[in-house]
Steps between C-alpha positions, in 0.01 A plus 500: 500500500870567569627581847576857391152544354339354813708729723403802292135398522519476881675837516230659288216350704655617828592847373140558386407529868782733611305828502201374697725312743706816554180692573398235753840493672516881503165521679621238747842654568464875432845505337573523129834323525389234748202426275724449198733279707200297619375448145844398379523250785151374412586445134830330585321263739234433238764428235689261725182314598312516171519123451312461831219726379243245398225729384272424794451875521559770242854625447383840622367358829821305552712812446286699743546226761879523460495882501283506814740272684797711391329819623391343830860389561622855428240645737576265789725761658187706566622798303255732331558803285336837554452850365613801703133573576473158668781566747457853636275803493560782249794728570431874528714692254683682781623163633580341164824300497617230262572184701545185289392154613636171362384388155314196634268731698320630194225390269651523153355624170459265207465569125157400371649299215672260740192415708183568299401257226262638237167321547233551237234574763513870606347418839771240564767752396355759739515255793861416414602867493318576825673207668855628433451862605731601779230540767353155430836321503588686821173386656579139403816524708285510815370149430670182622667330202242224445209745530680717248520208257134410553378853440709549185401165353130539581436874457755602237551185293144367550600146596229282651526421870552132418795586273663714771443227758672247276792735437550569872427142611216614722119488512248719323368608841848616600535694176165673548584587860840640400337707227250653743777598741713637218215714366439648846868589546523646151205732565688647798815580302416556135450877515359737239402363159687631198417497130661216304338565162695367202525659259470832682196706411527850353461675837776289657735557207450875520556491878832321449602738222440791738696318771800453270488866395474617863776269624743570217431874531525473879181704513371443854177693445413280202599187691288598800197531272543133397559350845224385733509693827600177679741378230802307626860492382730213593869450422635153584763420623430801726236449767381860462161556343300816454127570492328798339601717208650772722753264657569323170570819306685648798728196502559528127612860544731420793660156547383397153608816320767310305220349290422833332544468127434123499354293218232229525472201265173304505494134600258268687531333837266319738198549277544877520654783299868547580794713396875464485626815669832639372658800671761733350843340488713680762820393320423594142230530234178305490302326771567207734262253672347612827179303564219284367177681588179299534197729488165442670200666338152517652199695376694743287780584744842361584485336841843341515855558373711197592862566411733199508852639512725194468552560129790253446243228576183647349612647169646172363192311623275740307728497194565874535807682364765611749530848347291750307661744263466871563207672333587640157567874510 
């Protein structure tokens, strides 16, 4: 085998693990871009040290060991990412003000295609989708880094305790103890369950069709009928968040009134339905990026509208166009 062929073979073997490694690093770090940086660092380290990989473990286990060490190094500063609902109470509409916080404050959205492999087992796929939803990843941020790794490896990826102990250079007893503590912390912070069915069932599809029609028509009565009475709306990088359909629709008719006449384009993020939100172009025809919306659905109602507004970062990540043409006359 020539050197070029051998190099291409190594590249191919490493790249085959990129999606699942990105999902792992995203759960660990809560950041789309930090996760991709961590995976790139992992693959570069693996490439440089491939001759030292002697097959005593599987290639996959070796890559997860490297990725875990990369993530633990990145988390040493003690930083954790959050949603607006994790930082403050809801803001009454009368007090609503848009105050941005730095980018590294926020839990970030992630396209499904970058973090969710396509396992043949539907139950395994369901666990994977549940484990990247925003509320779950936010709850993981409350765990110390090594507990975070233990819980993801054991509960999400179904590694045996002995495998996790070997990866972390610790004992099985320590792994089991860390898992118990992690589970207890997670129960305190995970919040309301949401539906992560894929593909969406007929009822969910119709609910989303009605949501698109109500939002694009800026029909607040129709939107209210779709929202749970305790639905939340968040808008990172602003720390403001709203609870209840009255405050949400009131905001949309006041501070958010510039979104009237918007268009929504379907996508997927964090194991949930999502939309690219384009608002009317203030400088000419067509529509320009405004937000990536991640939608929580539970028991036939919309319980969350999470609007990520930093479109110069999100739209390229999701492979979304930077302009929509005006509707034909």
